Coordinates of N, CA and C in Angstrom, one line a residue:
M1 N 25.3 72.9 -75.3 CA 26.5 71.9 -75.9 C 26.4 70.3 -74.9
N2 N 26.0 69.5 -75.2 CA 26.2 68.1 -74.9 C 27.0 67.0 -75.2
L3 N 28.1 66.6 -73.9 CA 29.0 65.5 -75.0 C 28.4 64.5 -75.5
V4 N 27.8 63.3 -76.3 CA 27.2 62.4 -76.8 C 27.9 61.4 -77.1
S5 N 28.9 61.7 -77.6 CA 29.7 60.3 -77.5 C 31.6 60.8 -77.7
I6 N 31.9 59.4 -77.1 CA 33.6 59.0 -77.4 C 33.5 58.1 -78.5
R7 N 34.6 58.2 -79.4 CA 34.8 57.9 -80.7 C 36.2 57.1 -80.8
L8 N 36.4 55.7 -80.8 CA 37.9 55.3 -80.8 C 38.1 54.5 -83.0
I9 N 39.4 55.0 -83.2 CA 39.1 54.3 -84.5 C 40.2 53.4 -84.4
T10 N 39.6 52.2 -85.0 CA 40.9 50.7 -85.0 C 40.9 50.3 -86.0
D11 N 41.8 49.2 -86.3 CA 42.1 48.5 -87.7 C 41.2 47.2 -87.8
D12 N 40.9 47.0 -86.3 CA 40.5 45.7 -86.2 C 38.8 45.6 -85.0
I13 N 38.0 46.4 -85.6 CA 36.6 46.7 -85.6 C 36.3 45.6 -85.0
Q14 N 35.9 44.4 -85.1 CA 35.7 42.8 -84.4 C 36.3 42.6 -83.1
R15 N 37.5 42.5 -82.6 CA 38.1 42.2 -81.8 C 37.9 43.8 -80.6
M16 N 37.7 44.4 -81.4 CA 37.2 45.5 -80.2 C 36.1 45.8 -79.4
V17 N 34.6 45.6 -80.7 CA 33.7 45.4 -80.5 C 33.2 44.1 -79.3
A18 N 34.7 42.7 -80.0 CA 33.9 41.7 -78.6 C 34.6 41.9 -77.1
F19 N 35.4 42.7 -77.5 CA 36.3 43.0 -76.3 C 35.6 44.0 -75.7
Y20 N 34.6 45.0 -76.0 CA 34.0 45.8 -75.1 C 32.4 45.5 -74.9
Q21 N 32.2 44.8 -75.8 CA 30.9 43.8 -75.3 C 30.8 42.8 -73.9
H22 N 31.7 41.9 -73.8 CA 32.6 41.3 -72.6 C 32.6 42.5 -71.4
L23 N 33.5 43.2 -71.8 CA 33.5 43.9 -71.0 C 32.7 44.6 -70.4
T24 N 31.8 45.7 -71.0 CA 30.4 46.2 -70.4 C 29.1 44.9 -70.4
G25 N 29.1 44.0 -70.9 CA 27.8 42.8 -71.2 C 27.0 43.5 -71.7
T26 N 27.6 44.1 -72.8 CA 25.9 44.6 -73.5 C 26.4 44.4 -75.1
E27 N 25.4 44.2 -75.9 CA 25.6 44.2 -77.5 C 26.0 45.2 -78.1
A28 N 26.9 44.7 -79.0 CA 27.2 46.6 -79.1 C 26.0 47.1 -80.4
A29 N 25.6 48.1 -81.2 CA 24.8 48.6 -81.6 C 25.5 48.7 -83.1
W30 N 25.2 47.8 -84.3 CA 26.1 48.0 -85.4 C 25.7 48.7 -87.0
S31 N 25.9 50.2 -87.3 CA 24.9 50.9 -88.1 C 25.6 50.5 -89.3
T32 N 26.7 50.3 -89.3 CA 27.6 49.5 -91.2 C 28.7 48.3 -90.3
P33 N 29.3 47.5 -91.5 CA 30.6 46.8 -91.0 C 31.1 47.6 -90.5
D34 N 31.6 48.6 -90.2 CA 32.8 49.9 -90.0 C 32.2 50.6 -88.8
F35 N 30.6 50.3 -88.0 CA 30.8 51.4 -87.3 C 29.8 50.5 -86.3
A36 N 29.9 50.6 -85.1 CA 29.5 50.0 -83.9 C 29.5 51.5 -82.6
E37 N 28.4 50.8 -82.1 CA 28.3 51.9 -80.9 C 27.9 51.3 -79.0
F38 N 28.3 51.3 -78.1 CA 27.5 51.1 -77.0 C 27.1 51.9 -76.6
V39 N 25.7 52.4 -76.4 CA 25.0 53.4 -75.7 C 24.8 53.0 -74.5
T40 N 24.5 54.5 -73.9 CA 24.6 54.1 -71.9 C 23.7 55.2 -71.7
P41 N 23.0 55.6 -70.8 CA 22.5 56.4 -70.0 C 23.0 58.0 -70.6
A42 N 24.6 57.8 -69.8 CA 25.6 59.1 -69.7 C 25.9 59.3 -71.0
G43 N 26.0 58.5 -73.1 CA 26.7 59.1 -73.5 C 27.4 57.5 -74.3
T44 N 27.9 57.5 -75.3 CA 28.3 56.7 -76.3 C 29.5 56.3 -76.7
L45 N 30.1 54.9 -76.3 CA 31.0 54.3 -77.1 C 31.1 54.5 -78.7
A46 N 31.7 55.1 -79.7 CA 31.9 54.2 -80.8 C 32.7 53.8 -81.1
L47 N 32.4 53.0 -81.9 CA 34.1 52.6 -82.4 C 33.8 52.6 -84.1
G48 N 34.9 52.9 -84.6 CA 34.9 52.9 -86.3 C 36.5 52.6 -86.4
T49 N 36.3 52.3 -88.0 CA 37.7 51.6 -88.4 C 37.9 53.1 -89.0
T50 N 39.2 52.4 -89.6 CA 39.8 53.5 -90.1 C 39.3 53.6 -91.4
R51 N 38.5 52.8 -92.3 CA 37.8 53.5 -93.5 C 37.1 54.5 -92.9
T52 N 36.4 54.4 -91.8 CA 35.6 56.0 -91.3 C 36.4 57.5 -91.3
V53 N 38.0 57.4 -91.2 CA 38.5 58.6 -90.8 C 38.4 59.3 -92.6
A54 N 38.5 58.7 -93.5 CA 38.3 59.3 -94.6 C 37.2 59.6 -95.5
L55 N 36.1 59.9 -93.8 CA 35.2 60.4 -94.4 C 34.7 62.0 -93.7
F56 N 35.5 62.1 -92.4 CA 35.8 63.4 -91.9 C 37.1 63.9 -92.4
A57 N 38.7 63.7 -92.6 CA 39.7 64.0 -92.8 C 40.4 63.1 -92.8
P58 N 41.3 62.2 -94.4 CA 42.2 61.3 -94.1 C 43.7 61.6 -93.3
N59 N 44.0 60.9 -92.6 CA 44.8 60.7 -91.7 C 44.7 61.4 -90.8
S60 N 43.3 62.0 -90.3 CA 43.2 63.2 -88.8 C 42.9 62.5 -87.4
A61 N 43.3 60.9 -88.1 CA 43.3 60.2 -86.7 C 43.7 58.5 -87.0
H62 N 44.6 58.2 -86.2 CA 45.1 56.9 -86.2 C 44.8 55.6 -85.3
P63 N 44.5 54.8 -85.2 CA 44.0 53.5 -84.7 C 45.6 53.6 -83.5
A64 N 45.5 53.0 -82.4 CA 46.2 52.5 -81.3 C 47.0 53.3 -81.4
D65 N 46.3 54.8 -80.6 CA 47.9 55.6 -80.8 C 47.5 56.7 -80.0
N66 N 46.2 56.3 -78.7 CA 46.2 56.8 -77.4 C 47.0 56.8 -76.3
R67 N 47.2 57.9 -75.8 CA 48.5 57.1 -74.9 C 47.5 58.7 -73.4
T68 N 46.8 59.6 -73.6 CA 46.5 60.5 -73.0 C 45.1 60.6 -72.3
A69 N 44.2 59.8 -73.1 CA 42.6 59.8 -72.8 C 42.2 58.1 -71.9
I70 N 41.7 58.4 -70.7 CA 41.3 57.4 -70.2 C 39.8 57.3 -69.9
I71 N 39.0 56.4 -70.6 CA 37.5 56.0 -71.2 C 37.5 55.4 -69.5
E72 N 36.4 55.7 -69.2 CA 35.8 55.3 -67.7 C 34.3 55.0 -67.3
F73 N 34.4 53.6 -66.5 CA 32.7 53.4 -66.3 C 32.6 53.0 -65.2
L74 N 31.7 53.8 -64.7 CA 31.0 53.5 -63.6 C 30.5 52.2 -63.3
V75 N 30.4 51.5 -62.5 CA 30.1 50.2 -62.5 C 30.0 49.4 -60.6
P76 N 28.7 48.7 -60.8 CA 28.3 48.8 -59.0 C 29.6 48.1 -58.4
D77 N 30.0 47.1 -58.6 CA 31.2 46.7 -57.5 C 32.5 46.5 -58.8
V78 N 33.7 47.3 -58.6 CA 34.5 47.2 -58.9 C 35.6 46.1 -58.9
D79 N 35.5 45.2 -57.6 CA 36.0 43.8 -57.7 C 35.6 42.8 -57.5
A80 N 34.4 43.2 -58.0 CA 33.4 42.3 -58.8 C 33.9 41.9 -60.0
A81 N 34.3 43.4 -60.8 CA 34.1 43.2 -62.0 C 35.6 42.8 -62.4
Y82 N 36.3 43.1 -61.4 CA 38.0 42.2 -61.5 C 38.2 41.1 -61.9
T83 N 37.3 40.5 -60.6 CA 37.6 39.0 -60.3 C 36.8 38.0 -61.6
R84 N 35.3 39.3 -62.3 CA 34.9 38.5 -63.7 C 35.8 38.5 -64.9
L85 N 36.8 39.5 -65.0 CA 37.7 39.6 -65.9 C 38.9 39.3 -65.8
H86 N 39.1 38.8 -64.5 CA 40.4 38.6 -64.4 C 40.2 37.1 -64.9
E87 N 39.9 36.6 -65.3 CA 40.3 35.2 -65.8 C 40.1 34.9 -67.2
T88 N 39.4 36.1 -68.5 CA 40.1 36.1 -69.4 C 40.6 37.6 -70.3
L89 N 40.5 38.3 -69.1 CA 41.7 39.6 -69.7 C 42.8 39.3 -69.2
T90 N 44.2 39.8 -69.4 CA 45.6 40.3 -68.4 C 45.5 41.3 -69.2
D91 N 45.5 42.8 -70.0 CA 46.6 43.3 -69.7 C 45.8 44.6 -68.9
F92 N 46.1 44.3 -67.5 CA 45.3 45.4 -65.9 C 47.0 45.9 -65.7
V93 N 46.0 47.1 -65.4 CA 47.2 48.4 -65.2 C 47.8 47.9 -63.7
N94 N 46.4 48.0 -63.0 CA 46.6 47.9 -61.4 C 45.5 47.1 -61.3
E95 N 45.3 46.2 -59.2 CA 44.1 45.9 -59.4 C 43.7 47.2 -59.0
P96 N 42.1 46.7 -58.3 CA 41.2 47.5 -57.7 C 42.1 48.5 -56.6
T97 N 42.3 49.4 -56.5 CA 42.5 50.7 -55.5 C 41.7 51.3 -55.1
T98 N 42.3 52.1 -53.7 CA 41.1 53.1 -53.4 C 41.9 54.0 -53.5
M99 N 40.7 55.3 -54.0 CA 41.6 56.4 -54.8 C 41.2 57.4 -53.9
P100 N 42.3 58.4 -53.8 CA 42.0 59.4 -53.0 C 40.5 60.7 -52.8
W101 N 40.3 60.3 -54.1 CA 39.1 62.0 -54.7 C 37.7 60.1 -53.9
G102 N 37.8 59.2 -53.5 CA 36.6 57.8 -53.1 C 36.2 57.3 -54.0
N103 N 37.3 56.9 -54.9 CA 36.4 55.9 -55.5 C 37.1 54.6 -55.8
R104 N 36.3 53.6 -55.6 CA 37.9 52.4 -56.1 C 38.1 51.7 -57.4
S105 N 39.0 51.9 -57.9 CA 39.5 51.4 -59.5 C 40.1 51.2 -60.0
L106 N 40.0 50.7 -61.2 CA 40.4 49.2 -61.4 C 40.8 50.1 -63.2
L107 N 42.1 50.2 -63.7 CA 42.8 50.5 -64.7 C 43.0 48.8 -65.7
L108 N 42.8 49.1 -67.3 CA 42.8 47.9 -67.9 C 43.5 49.0 -68.9
R109 N 43.7 47.6 -70.4 CA 43.8 48.4 -71.9 C 42.9 47.7 -72.6
D110 N 42.6 48.5 -73.5 CA 41.7 47.6 -74.2 C 42.4 46.7 -75.3
P111 N 42.0 46.5 -76.2 CA 43.6 45.7 -77.8 C 44.0 46.6 -78.1
D112 N 43.3 48.2 -78.1 CA 43.9 48.7 -79.1 C 44.8 49.8 -78.1
G113 N 45.0 49.5 -76.9 CA 46.1 50.1 -75.7 C 45.5 51.4 -74.8
N114 N 44.2 51.6 -75.2 CA 43.3 52.3 -74.8 C 43.4 52.0 -73.6
L115 N 43.6 53.4 -72.5 CA 43.1 52.9 -70.7 C 41.5 53.1 -70.9
I116 N 41.3 51.7 -69.6 CA 40.4 51.7 -69.5 C 39.5 52.0 -67.9
N117 N 39.2 53.0 -66.9 CA 39.3 52.5 -65.7 C 37.3 52.1 -65.5
L118 N 37.2 50.9 -64.9 CA 36.2 50.8 -63.9 C 35.9 51.7 -63.1
F119 N 35.1 52.3 -62.0 CA 34.9 52.8 -61.1 C 34.0 52.1 -59.9
T120 N 33.8 52.5 -59.4 CA 32.9 52.5 -58.0 C 33.0 53.4 -56.5
P121 N 32.3 54.3 -56.6 CA 32.4 55.7 -55.1 C 32.5 54.6 -54.4
I122 N 33.2 54.9 -53.4 CA 33.1 54.2 -52.2 C 32.8 55.2 -50.5
T123 N 33.4 56.8 -51.2 CA 32.7 57.3 -49.9 C 32.4 58.0 -50.1
A124 N 31.3 58.7 -49.1 CA 30.0 59.4 -48.9 C 29.6 60.2 -50.1
Q125 N 30.7 61.3 -49.8 CA 31.2 62.2 -50.7 C 30.7 62.1 -52.4
A126 N 31.5 60.8 -52.8 CA 32.0 60.5 -54.4 C 30.3 59.6 -54.1
V127 N 30.2 59.0 -54.0 CA 28.5 58.6 -53.8 C 27.9 59.1 -54.4
A128 N 27.4 60.0 -53.2 CA 26.3 61.3 -53.1 C 27.0 62.0 -54.9
K129 N 28.1 62.6 -55.1 CA 28.9 63.0 -56.4 C 27.9 62.2 -57.5
F130 N 28.0 61.2 -57.8 CA 27.9 59.9 -58.8 C 26.2 59.2 -59.0
A131 N 25.3 60.0 -57.3 CA 24.3 59.5 -57.5 C 23.7 61.1 -57.9
R132 N 24.3 62.2 -58.1 CA 23.9 62.8 -58.8 C 23.8 63.1 -60.3
V133 N 25.0 62.6 -61.0 CA 25.0 62.3 -62.0 C 24.2 60.8 -63.4
A134 N 24.2 60.0 -62.0 CA 23.5 58.6 -62.5 C 21.7 59.5 -62.5
A135 N 21.7 60.3 -62.0 CA 19.8 60.9 -61.9 C 19.5 61.7 -63.1
S136 N 20.7 62.7 -63.1 CA 21.3 63.5 -64.2 C 20.8 62.7 -65.7
S137 N 21.6 62.0 -66.0 CA 21.7 60.9 -66.8 C 20.0 60.2 -66.9
T138 N 19.6 59.6 -66.4 CA 18.5 59.4 -66.8 C 17.4 60.7 -66.7
Q139 N 17.6 61.5 -66.4 CA 16.4 62.6 -66.5 C 16.6 62.7 -68.1
R140 N 17.7 62.4 -68.3 CA 17.8 62.9 -69.9 C 17.1 62.5 -70.7
S141 N 17.5 61.2 -70.4 CA 17.3 59.8 -71.4 C 15.9 60.1 -71.4
I142 N 15.2 60.0 -70.5 CA 14.2 60.2 -70.0 C 13.1 61.6 -71.5
Q143 N 13.6 62.1 -71.2 CA 13.1 63.5 -72.0 C 13.2 63.2 -73.6

């Protein structure tokens, strides 16, 4: 089994896509007006409108209703990301903070309230761990 993507359901896909384009610095790949993706070597963040929910099972997912998951993005410099984003975004949960497990992390919320963690490994152990993750992701994308 291989985790391929995380999908968020939203009532306002244009707003969510604009947010994630600004956050990640990448353009969304649109499949339909109701579905867009941000593809990374490690996996895909997909955004779908509430109209797509009925294709699976009506009322099985609700937009802006998540309070349990954190979407995490590995970034080269979390402090630089905070400086860049602080000028245009307002829904920060914290400022960059060094965590006990060796990452420097920044929590913020997307327009639907989903938590996002931008982080940079800073201890030798965390750097080594995420170097292996990056190498593994690169290897999978080559195959």
